[in-house]
C-alpha positions as a Markdown table, in Angstrom:
| # | Residue | x | y | z |
|---|---|---|---|---|
| 1 | Unk | 43.1 | 19.9 | 22.5 |
| 2 | Unk | 39.3 | 20.4 | 22.3 |
| 3 | Unk | 37.2 | 17.4 | 21.3 |
| 4 | Unk | 33.5 | 17.4 | 20.7 |
| 5 | Unk | 31.8 | 14.4 | 22.3 |
| 6 | Unk | 29.0 | 12.5 | 20.6 |
| 7 | Unk | 27.0 | 9.9 | 22.6 |
| 8 | Unk | 24.7 | 7.6 | 20.7 |
| 9 | Unk | 22.2 | 5.1 | 22.1 |
| 10 | Unk | 21.4 | 2.1 | 19.8 |
| 11 | Unk | 18.3 | 0.1 | 20.8 |
| 12 | Unk | 15.8 | -2.1 | 19.0 |
| 13 | Unk | 13.0 | -0.5 | 21.3 |
| 14 | Unk | 11.7 | 2.9 | 20.3 |
| 15 | Unk | 11.6 | 4.3 | 23.9 |
| 16 | Unk | 12.5 | 7.8 | 22.6 |
| 17 | Unk | 11.4 | 9.8 | 25.6 |
| 18 | Unk | 13.4 | 7.5 | 27.9 |
| 19 | Unk | 16.5 | 7.5 | 25.7 |
| 20 | Unk | 16.5 | 11.3 | 25.4 |
| 21 | Unk | 16.2 | 11.7 | 29.2 |
| 22 | Unk | 19.2 | 9.5 | 29.5 |
| 23 | Unk | 21.1 | 11.6 | 27.0 |
| 24 | Unk | 20.2 | 14.8 | 28.9 |
| 25 | Unk | 21.5 | 13.3 | 32.1 |
| 26 | Unk | 24.8 | 12.5 | 30.4 |
| 27 | Unk | 25.0 | 16.2 | 29.2 |
| 28 | Unk | 24.4 | 17.3 | 32.8 |
| 29 | Unk | 27.1 | 15.0 | 33.9 |
| 30 | Unk | 29.5 | 16.6 | 31.5 |
| 31 | Unk | 28.5 | 20.1 | 32.6 |
| 32 | Unk | 29.2 | 19.0 | 36.2 |
| 33 | Unk | 32.6 | 17.5 | 35.3 |
| 34 | Unk | 33.8 | 20.6 | 33.6 |
| 35 | Unk | 32.8 | 23.8 | 32.0 |
| 36 | Unk | 31.7 | 23.8 | 28.4 |
| 37 | Unk | 28.7 | 21.6 | 28.6 |
| 38 | Unk | 29.6 | 18.8 | 26.2 |
| 39 | Unk | 33.0 | 20.2 | 25.1 |
| 40 | Unk | 35.6 | 18.1 | 26.7 |
| 41 | Unk | 39.4 | 19.0 | 27.1 |
| 42 | Unk | 42.3 | 16.9 | 28.3 |
| 43 | Unk | 41.7 | 17.9 | 31.9 |
| 44 | Unk | 38.4 | 16.1 | 31.9 |
| 45 | Unk | 39.8 | 12.8 | 30.7 |
| 46 | Unk | 40.6 | 11.9 | 34.2 |
| 47 | Unk | 37.2 | 12.7 | 35.6 |
| 48 | Unk | 34.5 | 12.7 | 32.9 |
| 49 | Unk | 35.3 | 9.5 | 30.9 |
| 50 | Unk | 35.6 | 7.2 | 33.9 |
| 51 | Unk | 32.4 | 8.7 | 35.3 |
| 52 | Unk | 30.7 | 8.2 | 31.9 |
| 53 | Unk | 31.7 | 4.6 | 31.7 |
| 54 | Unk | 30.4 | 4.0 | 35.1 |
| 55 | Unk | 27.0 | 5.5 | 34.4 |
| 56 | Unk | 26.7 | 3.8 | 31.0 |
| 57 | Unk | 27.4 | 0.5 | 32.6 |
| 58 | Unk | 24.6 | 1.1 | 35.2 |
| 59 | Unk | 22.2 | 2.2 | 32.5 |
| 60 | Unk | 22.8 | -1.0 | 30.4 |
| 61 | Unk | 21.7 | -3.1 | 33.4 |
| 62 | Unk | 18.3 | -1.4 | 33.8 |
| 63 | Unk | 15.4 | -3.8 | 33.5 |
| 64 | Unk | 13.1 | -3.7 | 30.5 |
| 65 | Unk | 10.0 | -1.6 | 31.2 |
| 66 | Unk | 6.9 | -3.7 | 31.7 |
| 67 | Unk | 3.9 | -3.1 | 29.3 |
| 68 | Unk | 1.4 | -0.7 | 30.8 |
| 69 | Unk | 3.6 | 0.0 | 33.9 |
| 70 | Unk | 5.1 | 3.3 | 35.0 |
| 71 | Unk | 8.8 | 2.8 | 35.8 |
| 72 | Unk | 11.3 | 5.0 | 37.6 |
| 73 | Unk | 15.0 | 4.8 | 36.7 |
| 74 | Unk | 18.1 | 6.3 | 38.4 |
| 75 | Unk | 21.8 | 5.9 | 38.2 |
| 76 | Unk | 24.4 | 6.9 | 40.8 |
| 77 | Unk | 24.8 | 10.5 | 39.4 |
| 78 | Unk | 21.0 | 11.2 | 38.8 |
| 79 | Unk | 19.5 | 14.3 | 40.3 |
| 80 | Unk | 15.9 | 13.5 | 39.5 |
| 81 | Unk | 14.4 | 10.0 | 38.7 |
| 82 | Unk | 13.6 | 9.3 | 35.1 |
| 83 | Unk | 10.0 | 8.3 | 34.7 |
| 84 | Unk | 8.8 | 6.3 | 31.8 |
| 85 | Unk | 5.5 | 4.7 | 31.0 |
| 86 | Unk | 5.3 | 2.0 | 28.4 |
| 87 | Unk | 2.1 | 1.5 | 26.5 |
| 88 | Unk | -0.1 | -1.4 | 27.6 |
| 89 | Unk | -0.4 | -4.7 | 25.7 |
| 90 | Unk | -1.9 | -4.3 | 22.3 |
| 91 | Unk | -5.2 | -5.6 | 21.2 |
| 92 | Unk | -6.4 | -6.3 | 17.7 |
| 93 | Unk | -7.0 | -3.1 | 15.7 |
| 94 | Unk | -4.8 | -0.9 | 17.9 |
| 95 | Unk | -1.7 | 1.0 | 16.9 |
| 96 | Unk | 1.7 | -0.6 | 17.2 |
| 97 | Unk | 3.8 | 0.3 | 20.2 |
| 98 | Unk | 6.6 | 1.9 | 18.2 |
| 99 | Unk | 4.0 | 4.1 | 16.4 |
| 100 | Unk | 2.5 | 5.2 | 19.6 |
| 101 | Unk | 5.8 | 6.1 | 21.2 |
| 102 | Unk | 7.0 | 7.8 | 18.0 |
| 103 | Unk | 3.9 | 10.0 | 17.9 |
| 104 | Unk | 4.1 | 10.8 | 21.6 |
| 105 | Unk | 7.6 | 12.2 | 21.3 |
| 106 | Unk | 7.6 | 13.8 | 17.8 |
| 107 | Unk | 4.1 | 15.2 | 17.1 |
| 108 | Unk | 4.2 | 17.9 | 19.9 |
| 109 | Unk | 7.4 | 19.2 | 18.5 |
| 110 | Unk | 5.9 | 19.7 | 15.0 |
| 111 | Unk | 2.8 | 21.3 | 16.3 |
| 112 | Unk | 4.9 | 23.7 | 18.3 |
| 113 | Unk | 6.4 | 25.1 | 15.0 |
| 114 | Unk | 4.0 | 24.5 | 12.1 |
| 115 | Unk | 0.3 | 25.2 | 11.5 |
| 116 | Unk | -2.2 | 22.5 | 10.8 |
| 117 | Unk | -2.7 | 23.7 | 7.2 |
| 118 | Unk | 0.9 | 23.4 | 6.3 |
| 119 | Unk | 1.1 | 20.0 | 8.1 |
| 120 | Unk | -1.8 | 18.7 | 6.0 |
| 121 | Unk | -0.2 | 20.1 | 2.9 |
| 122 | Unk | 2.8 | 17.9 | 3.5 |
| 123 | Unk | 0.6 | 14.9 | 4.1 |
| 124 | Unk | -1.2 | 15.6 | 0.8 |
| 125 | Unk | 2.1 | 15.7 | -1.1 |
| 126 | Unk | 3.1 | 12.4 | 0.5 |
| 127 | Unk | -0.1 | 10.9 | -0.6 |
| 128 | Unk | 0.8 | 11.8 | -4.2 |
| 129 | Unk | 4.2 | 10.2 | -3.7 |
| 130 | Unk | 6.3 | 13.4 | -4.1 |
| 131 | Unk | 9.7 | 13.9 | -2.8 |
| 132 | Unk | 9.6 | 15.6 | 0.6 |
| 133 | Unk | 12.7 | 17.2 | 2.0 |
| 134 | Unk | 12.7 | 18.6 | 5.5 |
| 135 | Unk | 15.4 | 21.3 | 6.2 |
| 136 | Unk | 16.4 | 22.3 | 9.8 |
| 137 | Unk | 19.7 | 22.9 | 11.5 |
| 138 | Unk | 18.2 | 21.4 | 14.7 |
| 139 | Unk | 18.6 | 17.6 | 14.5 |
| 140 | Unk | 15.8 | 17.1 | 17.1 |
| 141 | Unk | 13.3 | 19.2 | 15.1 |
| 142 | Unk | 14.5 | 17.5 | 11.9 |
| 143 | Unk | 14.0 | 14.0 | 13.3 |
| 144 | Unk | 10.6 | 14.9 | 14.9 |
| 145 | Unk | 9.3 | 16.4 | 11.6 |
| 146 | Unk | 10.3 | 13.4 | 9.5 |
| 147 | Unk | 8.8 | 10.9 | 11.9 |
| 148 | Unk | 5.7 | 12.9 | 12.4 |
| 149 | Unk | 4.8 | 13.2 | 8.7 |
| 150 | Unk | 5.3 | 9.5 | 8.1 |
| 151 | Unk | 3.2 | 8.6 | 11.2 |
| 152 | Unk | 0.3 | 10.8 | 10.0 |
| 153 | Unk | -0.2 | 8.7 | 6.9 |
| 154 | Unk | -2.2 | 6.0 | 8.7 |
| 155 | Unk | -3.9 | 3.8 | 7.6 |
| 156 | Unk | -1.3 | 3.9 | 4.8 |
| 157 | Unk | 2.4 | 3.2 | 5.3 |
| 158 | Unk | 5.3 | 4.9 | 3.6 |
| 159 | Unk | 7.0 | 2.4 | 1.4 |
| 160 | Unk | 9.7 | 4.6 | -0.1 |
| 161 | Unk | 13.2 | 5.5 | 1.1 |
| 162 | Unk | 13.2 | 7.2 | 4.6 |
| 163 | Unk | 16.3 | 9.0 | 5.7 |
| 164 | Unk | 16.0 | 11.0 | 8.9 |
| 165 | Unk | 19.3 | 12.9 | 8.6 |
| 166 | Unk | 21.1 | 12.9 | 5.2 |
| 167 | Unk | 24.9 | 13.5 | 5.5 |
| 168 | Unk | 26.4 | 16.2 | 3.4 |
| 169 | Unk | 28.5 | 13.6 | 1.5 |
| 170 | Unk | 25.3 | 12.0 | 0.2 |
| 171 | Unk | 23.5 | 15.1 | -1.1 |
| 172 | Unk | 23.4 | 13.4 | -4.5 |
| 173 | Unk | 20.3 | 11.6 | -3.2 |
| 174 | Unk | 18.4 | 14.9 | -3.7 |
| 175 | Unk | 18.5 | 14.2 | -7.4 |
| 176 | Unk | 16.9 | 10.8 | -7.0 |
| 177 | Unk | 13.9 | 10.3 | -9.3 |
| 178 | Unk | 12.0 | 8.0 | -6.8 |
| 179 | Unk | 9.6 | 9.3 | -4.1 |
| 180 | Unk | 11.5 | 9.7 | -0.8 |
| 181 | Unk | 11.3 | 11.4 | 2.6 |
| 182 | Unk | 14.6 | 12.8 | 4.0 |
| 183 | Unk | 16.0 | 15.4 | 6.3 |
| 184 | Unk | 19.0 | 17.7 | 5.8 |
| 185 | Unk | 20.6 | 20.3 | 7.9 |
| 186 | Unk | 21.1 | 22.9 | 5.1 |
| 187 | Unk | 20.4 | 23.2 | 1.5 |
| 188 | Unk | 23.5 | 22.8 | -0.9 |
| 189 | Unk | 24.7 | 25.8 | -2.8 |
| 190 | Unk | 24.1 | 24.3 | -6.2 |
| 191 | Unk | 20.7 | 22.9 | -5.3 |
| 192 | Unk | 17.8 | 23.6 | -7.7 |
| 193 | Unk | 14.2 | 22.8 | -6.8 |
| 194 | Unk | 12.7 | 20.4 | -9.3 |
| 195 | Unk | 9.0 | 19.6 | -10.1 |
| 196 | Unk | 7.7 | 16.9 | -7.9 |
| 197 | Unk | 9.7 | 18.0 | -4.8 |
| 198 | Unk | 8.5 | 19.8 | -1.6 |
| 199 | Unk | 10.7 | 21.6 | 0.7 |
| 200 | Unk | 9.6 | 21.9 | 4.3 |
| 201 | Unk | 11.1 | 24.4 | 6.8 |
| 202 | Unk | 9.6 | 23.5 | 10.2 |
| 203 | Unk | 11.1 | 26.3 | 12.2 |
| 204 | Unk | 9.9 | 28.9 | 9.7 |
| 205 | Unk | 6.5 | 27.2 | 9.1 |
| 206 | Unk | 7.1 | 27.2 | 5.4 |
| 207 | Unk | 6.4 | 24.8 | 2.6 |
| 208 | Unk | 8.0 | 25.5 | -0.8 |
| 209 | Unk | 6.9 | 24.0 | -4.2 |
| 210 | Unk | 8.1 | 24.4 | -7.7 |
| 211 | Unk | 6.3 | 26.8 | -10.0 |
| 212 | Unk | 4.9 | 23.9 | -12.1 |
| 213 | Unk | 3.6 | 22.2 | -8.9 |
| 214 | Unk | 2.1 | 25.5 | -7.7 |
| 215 | Unk | -0.1 | 25.6 | -10.8 |
| 216 | Unk | -1.4 | 22.2 | -9.9 |
| 217 | Unk | -1.6 | 22.9 | -6.1 |
| 218 | Unk | -5.3 | 21.9 | -5.9 |
| 219 | Unk | -4.4 | 18.4 | -7.0 |
| 220 | Unk | -1.7 | 18.1 | -4.4 |
| 221 | Unk | -3.9 | 19.1 | -1.5 |
| 222 | Unk | -6.0 | 16.6 | 0.5 |
| 223 | Unk | -9.6 | 16.6 | -0.7 |
| 224 | Unk | -11.8 | 18.6 | 1.7 |
| 225 | Unk | -8.7 | 19.9 | 3.5 |
| 226 | Unk | -10.3 | 23.3 | 4.3 |
| 227 | Unk | -13.2 | 21.6 | 6.0 |
| 228 | Unk | -10.8 | 19.3 | 8.0 |
| 229 | Unk | -8.8 | 22.4 | 9.2 |
| 230 | Unk | -12.0 | 24.1 | 10.2 |
| 231 | Unk | -13.1 | 21.1 | 12.3 |
| 232 | Unk | -9.7 | 20.8 | 14.1 |
| 233 | Unk | -9.3 | 24.6 | 14.6 |
| 234 | Unk | -10.4 | 24.3 | 18.3 |
| 235 | Unk | -7.9 | 21.5 | 19.1 |
| 236 | Unk | -5.2 | 23.5 | 17.4 |
| 237 | Unk | -5.9 | 26.5 | 19.6 |
| 238 | Unk | -5.6 | 24.4 | 22.7 |
| 239 | Unk | -2.0 | 23.5 | 21.7 |
| 240 | Unk | -1.0 | 27.0 | 20.7 |
| 241 | Unk | -2.0 | 28.6 | 23.9 |
| 242 | Unk | 0.7 | 30.4 | 25.8 |
| 243 | Unk | 2.9 | 28.2 | 28.1 |
| 244 | Unk | 1.8 | 25.0 | 26.5 |
| 245 | Unk | 4.3 | 24.1 | 23.7 |
| 246 | Unk | 7.9 | 25.3 | 23.6 |
| 247 | Unk | 9.5 | 26.5 | 20.4 |
| 248 | Unk | 12.7 | 24.6 | 19.4 |
| 249 | Unk | 14.9 | 27.4 | 20.9 |
| 250 | Unk | 12.9 | 27.2 | 24.1 |
| 251 | Unk | 13.2 | 23.5 | 24.1 |
| 252 | Unk | 17.0 | 23.8 | 23.8 |
| 253 | Unk | 17.2 | 26.2 | 26.7 |
| 254 | Unk | 15.2 | 23.9 | 28.8 |
| 255 | Unk | 17.3 | 20.9 | 28.0 |
| 256 | Unk | 19.3 | 21.1 | 31.3 |
| 257 | Unk | 16.2 | 21.7 | 33.4 |
| 258 | Unk | 14.9 | 18.9 | 35.7 |
| 259 | Unk | 11.4 | 18.8 | 34.1 |
| 260 | Unk | 10.7 | 15.3 | 32.8 |
| 261 | Unk | 8.3 | 15.3 | 29.8 |
| 262 | Unk | 7.3 | 12.7 | 27.1 |
| 263 | Unk | 8.3 | 15.3 | 24.5 |
| 264 | Unk | 10.7 | 18.2 | 24.8 |
| 265 | Unk | 8.1 | 20.5 | 23.2 |
| 266 | Unk | 5.9 | 20.4 | 26.4 |
| 267 | Unk | 6.7 | 23.5 | 28.5 |
| 268 | Unk | 5.1 | 21.9 | 31.5 |
| 269 | Unk | 3.5 | 18.6 | 32.3 |
| 270 | Unk | 0.7 | 18.3 | 29.7 |
| 271 | Unk | -2.9 | 18.2 | 30.9 |
| 272 | Unk | -5.5 | 15.7 | 29.8 |
| 273 | Unk | -7.1 | 18.3 | 27.6 |
| 274 | Unk | -3.9 | 19.0 | 25.8 |
| 275 | Unk | -3.0 | 15.4 | 25.3 |
| 276 | Unk | -6.6 | 14.9 | 24.1 |
| 277 | Unk | -6.2 | 17.7 | 21.6 |
| 278 | Unk | -3.2 | 16.0 | 20.0 |
| 279 | Unk | -5.0 | 12.6 | 19.9 |
| 280 | Unk | -8.1 | 14.3 | 18.4 |
| 281 | Unk | -6.1 | 15.8 | 15.6 |
| 282 | Unk | -4.3 | 12.6 | 14.8 |
| 283 | Unk | -7.4 | 10.5 | 15.0 |
| 284 | Unk | -9.4 | 12.8 | 12.8 |
| 285 | Unk | -6.6 | 13.0 | 10.2 |
| 286 | Unk | -6.5 | 9.2 | 10.2 |
| 287 | Unk | -10.2 | 8.8 | 9.8 |
| 288 | Unk | -10.2 | 11.4 | 6.9 |
| 289 | Unk | -7.5 | 9.4 | 5.1 |
| 290 | Unk | -9.4 | 6.2 | 5.7 |
| 291 | Unk | -12.4 | 7.7 | 4.1 |
| 292 | Unk | -10.4 | 8.8 | 1.0 |
| 293 | Unk | -8.8 | 5.4 | 0.6 |
| 294 | Unk | -12.2 | 3.6 | 1.0 |
| 295 | Unk | -13.8 | 5.9 | -1.5 |
| 296 | Unk | -10.9 | 5.4 | -4.0 |
| 297 | Unk | -11.2 | 1.6 | -3.7 |
| 298 | Unk | -15.0 | 1.8 | -4.2 |
| 299 | Unk | -14.5 | 3.9 | -7.3 |
| 300 | Unk | -11.9 | 1.3 | -8.7 |
| 301 | Unk | -14.3 | -1.5 | -7.9 |
| 302 | Unk | -17.2 | 0.2 | -9.7 |
| 303 | Unk | -14.9 | 0.7 | -12.8 |
| 304 | Unk | -14.1 | -3.0 | -12.7 |
| 305 | Unk | -17.7 | -3.9 | -12.4 |
| 306 | Unk | -18.8 | -1.7 | -15.4 |
| 307 | Unk | -16.0 | -3.2 | -17.5 |
| 308 | Unk | -17.1 | -6.7 | -16.7 |
| 309 | Unk | -20.8 | -5.8 | -17.7 |
| 310 | Unk | -19.6 | -4.4 | -21.0 |
| 311 | Unk | -17.6 | -7.6 | -21.8 |
| 312 | Unk | -20.6 | -9.8 | -21.0 |
| 313 | Unk | -22.8 | -7.7 | -23.3 |
| 314 | Unk | -20.2 | -8.0 | -26.1 |
| 315 | Unk | -20.1 | -11.8 | -25.4 |
| 316 | Unk | -23.9 | -12.2 | -25.7 |
| 317 | Unk | -23.9 | -10.3 | -29.0 |
| 318 | Unk | -21.2 | -12.6 | -30.4 |
| 319 | Unk | -23.2 | -15.7 | -29.4 |
| 320 | Unk | -26.4 | -14.4 | -31.2 |
| 321 | Unk | -24.4 | -13.8 | -34.4 |
| 322 | Unk | -22.9 | -17.3 | -34.2 |
| 323 | Unk | -26.4 | -18.9 | -34.2 |
| 324 | Unk | -27.5 | -17.3 | -37.4 |
| 325 | Unk | -24.2 | -17.7 | -39.3 |
| 326 | Unk | -21.8 | -20.7 | -38.9 |
| 327 | Unk | -18.2 | -19.8 | -38.0 |
| 328 | Unk | -15.4 | -20.4 | -40.5 |
| 329 | Unk | -14.0 | -23.0 | -38.3 |
| 330 | Unk | -17.1 | -25.2 | -38.1 |
| 331 | Unk | -17.0 | -28.6 | -39.9 |
| 332 | Unk | -19.3 | -29.2 | -42.9 |
| 333 | Unk | -21.6 | -32.3 | -42.9 |
| 334 | Unk | -20.3 | -35.3 | -44.9 |
| 335 | Unk | -22.3 | -36.7 | -47.9 |
| 336 | Unk | -23.3 | -39.9 | -46.0 |
| 337 | Unk | -24.0 | -38.2 | -42.7 |
| 338 | Unk | -27.6 | -38.1 | -41.5 |
| 339 | Unk | -29.5 | -35.0 | -42.4 |
| 340 | Unk | -30.0 | -32.3 | -39.8 |
| 341 | Unk | -33.1 | -32.2 | -37.7 |
| 342 | Unk | -35.9 | -30.3 | -39.4 |
| 343 | Unk | -35.3 | -31.8 | -42.8 |
| 344 | Unk | -36.0 | -35.4 | -41.7 |
| 345 | Unk | -39.6 | -35.5 | -42.8 |
| 346 | Unk | -38.8 | -34.0 | -46.2 |
| 347 | Unk | -36.0 | -36.4 | -46.8 |
| 348 | Unk | -38.2 | -39.3 | -45.7 |
| 349 | Unk | -40.9 | -38.2 | -48.1 |
| 350 | Unk | -38.3 | -38.0 | -50.9 |
| 351 | Unk | -36.9 | -41.4 | -50.1 |
| 352 | Unk | -40.4 | -42.9 | -50.0 |
| 353 | Unk | -41.3 | -41.3 | -53.4 |
| 354 | Unk | -38.0 | -42.6 | -55.0 |
| 355 | Unk | -38.7 | -46.0 | -53.6 |
| 356 | Unk | -42.2 | -46.1 | -55.1 |
| 357 | Unk | -40.8 | -45.1 | -58.4 |
| 358 | Unk | -38.2 | -47.8 | -58.3 |
| 359 | Unk | -40.8 | -50.4 | -57.4 |
| 360 | Unk | -43.0 | -49.4 | -60.3 |
| 361 | Unk | -40.1 | -49.5 | -62.7 |
| 362 | Unk | -39.2 | -52.9 | -61.4 |
| 363 | Unk | -42.7 | -54.2 | -62.0 |
| 364 | Unk | -42.7 | -52.8 | -65.4 |
| 365 | Unk | -39.5 | -54.6 | -66.4 |
| 366 | Unk | -40.8 | -57.7 | -64.7 |
| 367 | Unk | -43.8 | -57.8 | -66.9 |
| 368 | Unk | -41.8 | -57.3 | -70.0 |
| 369 | Unk | -39.4 | -60.2 | -69.0 |
| 370 | Unk | -42.4 | -62.6 | -68.5 |
| 371 | Unk | -43.7 | -61.8 | -72.0 |
| 372 | Unk | -40.3 | -62.3 | -73.6 |
| 373 | Unk | -39.7 | -65.6 | -71.7 |
| 374 | Unk | -43.1 | -67.0 | -72.6 |
| 375 | Unk | -42.6 | -66.2 | -76.3 |
| 376 | Unk | -39.2 | -67.7 | -76.3 |
| 377 | Unk | -40.3 | -70.9 | -74.6 |
| 378 | Unk | -42.8 | -71.6 | -77.3 |
| 379 | Unk | -40.0 | -72.0 | -79.9 |
| 380 | Unk | -37.9 | -74.5 | -77.9 |
| 381 | Unk | -38.5 | -78.3 | -77.9 |
| 382 | Unk | -40.6 | -79.7 | -75.0 |
| 383 | Unk | -37.8 | -81.9 | -73.5 |
| 384 | Unk | -35.0 | -79.3 | -73.6 |
| 385 | Unk | -34.6 | -77.3 | -70.4 |
| 386 | Unk | -35.3 | -73.6 | -70.5 |
| 387 | Unk | -31.9 | -71.8 | -70.2 |
| 388 | Unk | -33.5 | -68.7 | -68.7 |
| 389 | Unk | -35.0 | -70.7 | -65.8 |
| 390 | Unk | -31.8 | -71.2 | -63.8 |
| 391 | Unk | -31.2 | -70.0 | -60.3 |
| 392 | Unk | -27.8 | -70.0 | -58.6 |
| 393 | Unk | -27.6 | -69.8 | -54.8 |
| 394 | Unk | -24.7 | -70.3 | -52.4 |
| 395 | Unk | -24.1 | -74.0 | -51.7 |
| 396 | Unk | -26.6 | -75.2 | -54.4 |
| 397 | Unk | -26.3 | -76.4 | -58.1 |
| 398 | Unk | -28.4 | -75.2 | -60.9 |
| 399 | Unk | -31.5 | -77.4 | -61.7 |
| 400 | Unk | -34.2 | -77.3 | -64.2 |
| 401 | Unk | -37.9 | -77.1 | -63.4 |
| 402 | Unk | -40.8 | -78.3 | -65.4 |
| 403 | Unk | -42.7 | -75.1 | -65.1 |
| 404 | Unk | -41.2 | -72.7 | -67.7 |
| 405 | Unk | -42.6 | -69.6 | -65.9 |
| 406 | Unk | -42.0 | -70.7 | -62.2 |
| 407 | Unk | -38.6 | -69.1 | -61.9 |
| 408 | Unk | -39.9 | -65.7 | -62.9 |
């Protein structure tokens, strides 16, 4: 009975280089316990599994690496100590620890197989929220490519679905209409490339687009991508020198070697210049994306400011029209309400003129009344009171006066 063994380390800490070194030690342990290198038969149940349990128990009791310290770990079956350096404590504005460790392990693997131009093409498609599907039968290359592309999006962060390895039973996700990043070991037989999808073959250094997307290729690339590639050509040559980075096949052949590296892509211990070349490429890509995001935000802010200015001009025009012509909703003045300002003097003059006319008319009627009363008083007897000379006031009684014209 032949059984394939699968050992999986589950941890909340992304110590990828440490975990992979542990897995390699366990593979060496299996090769020592029996022939086959990972293929275990019944004869190995009595030797390998008890030994595996013992080693895993020792590993689970290893202390947590201290930030900024270089630790050395060994178990009872180790041939060479496992060295791991955890990043120092973070300060404001620095990258997160998980991102630093992810880039340290994954990015050299991608640069060992793909050119910078194709890598930037993938980043540009991610910026436009396309579906990016990474295809590789090597799970290590597959995982490294997916993590690398997402890490290169700084200062942005991928918010869509991220599936490092998609099982064959879930290939229906390839028809999902939402932007996503996923890795698969092989393309299904009935798969058809759709517009809005990019296929990436890291080991072949190929990126494949649909015909419709190829016609709009200039809109999918990063702005000034050619200039960026030219600036980073020197750093790329440092990484592609002989005996610097291993291909995926070379990395697999060196899996059982005793060389301890932060990434399996390094053929030998990387020099400061080689590490600086990787950091230069990543930093320059990040600054380029930051410039693009800032320029985009400034353009959006300028559009908003211009719209606000246009609205203010339209509002001022409406206010000018409302001064000349009353709106339909304005209330009309009542008949007894005071006249508006500006017509006060004319109204006062009119009132004064009408008052003068009323006074003159009153004086004319008064004169006629006096004449009629005097003429009537002559016809009456002297001792009889004049009926026209009566005055009624509140709280008084009528009385007669001797002067016939005194009440007028």
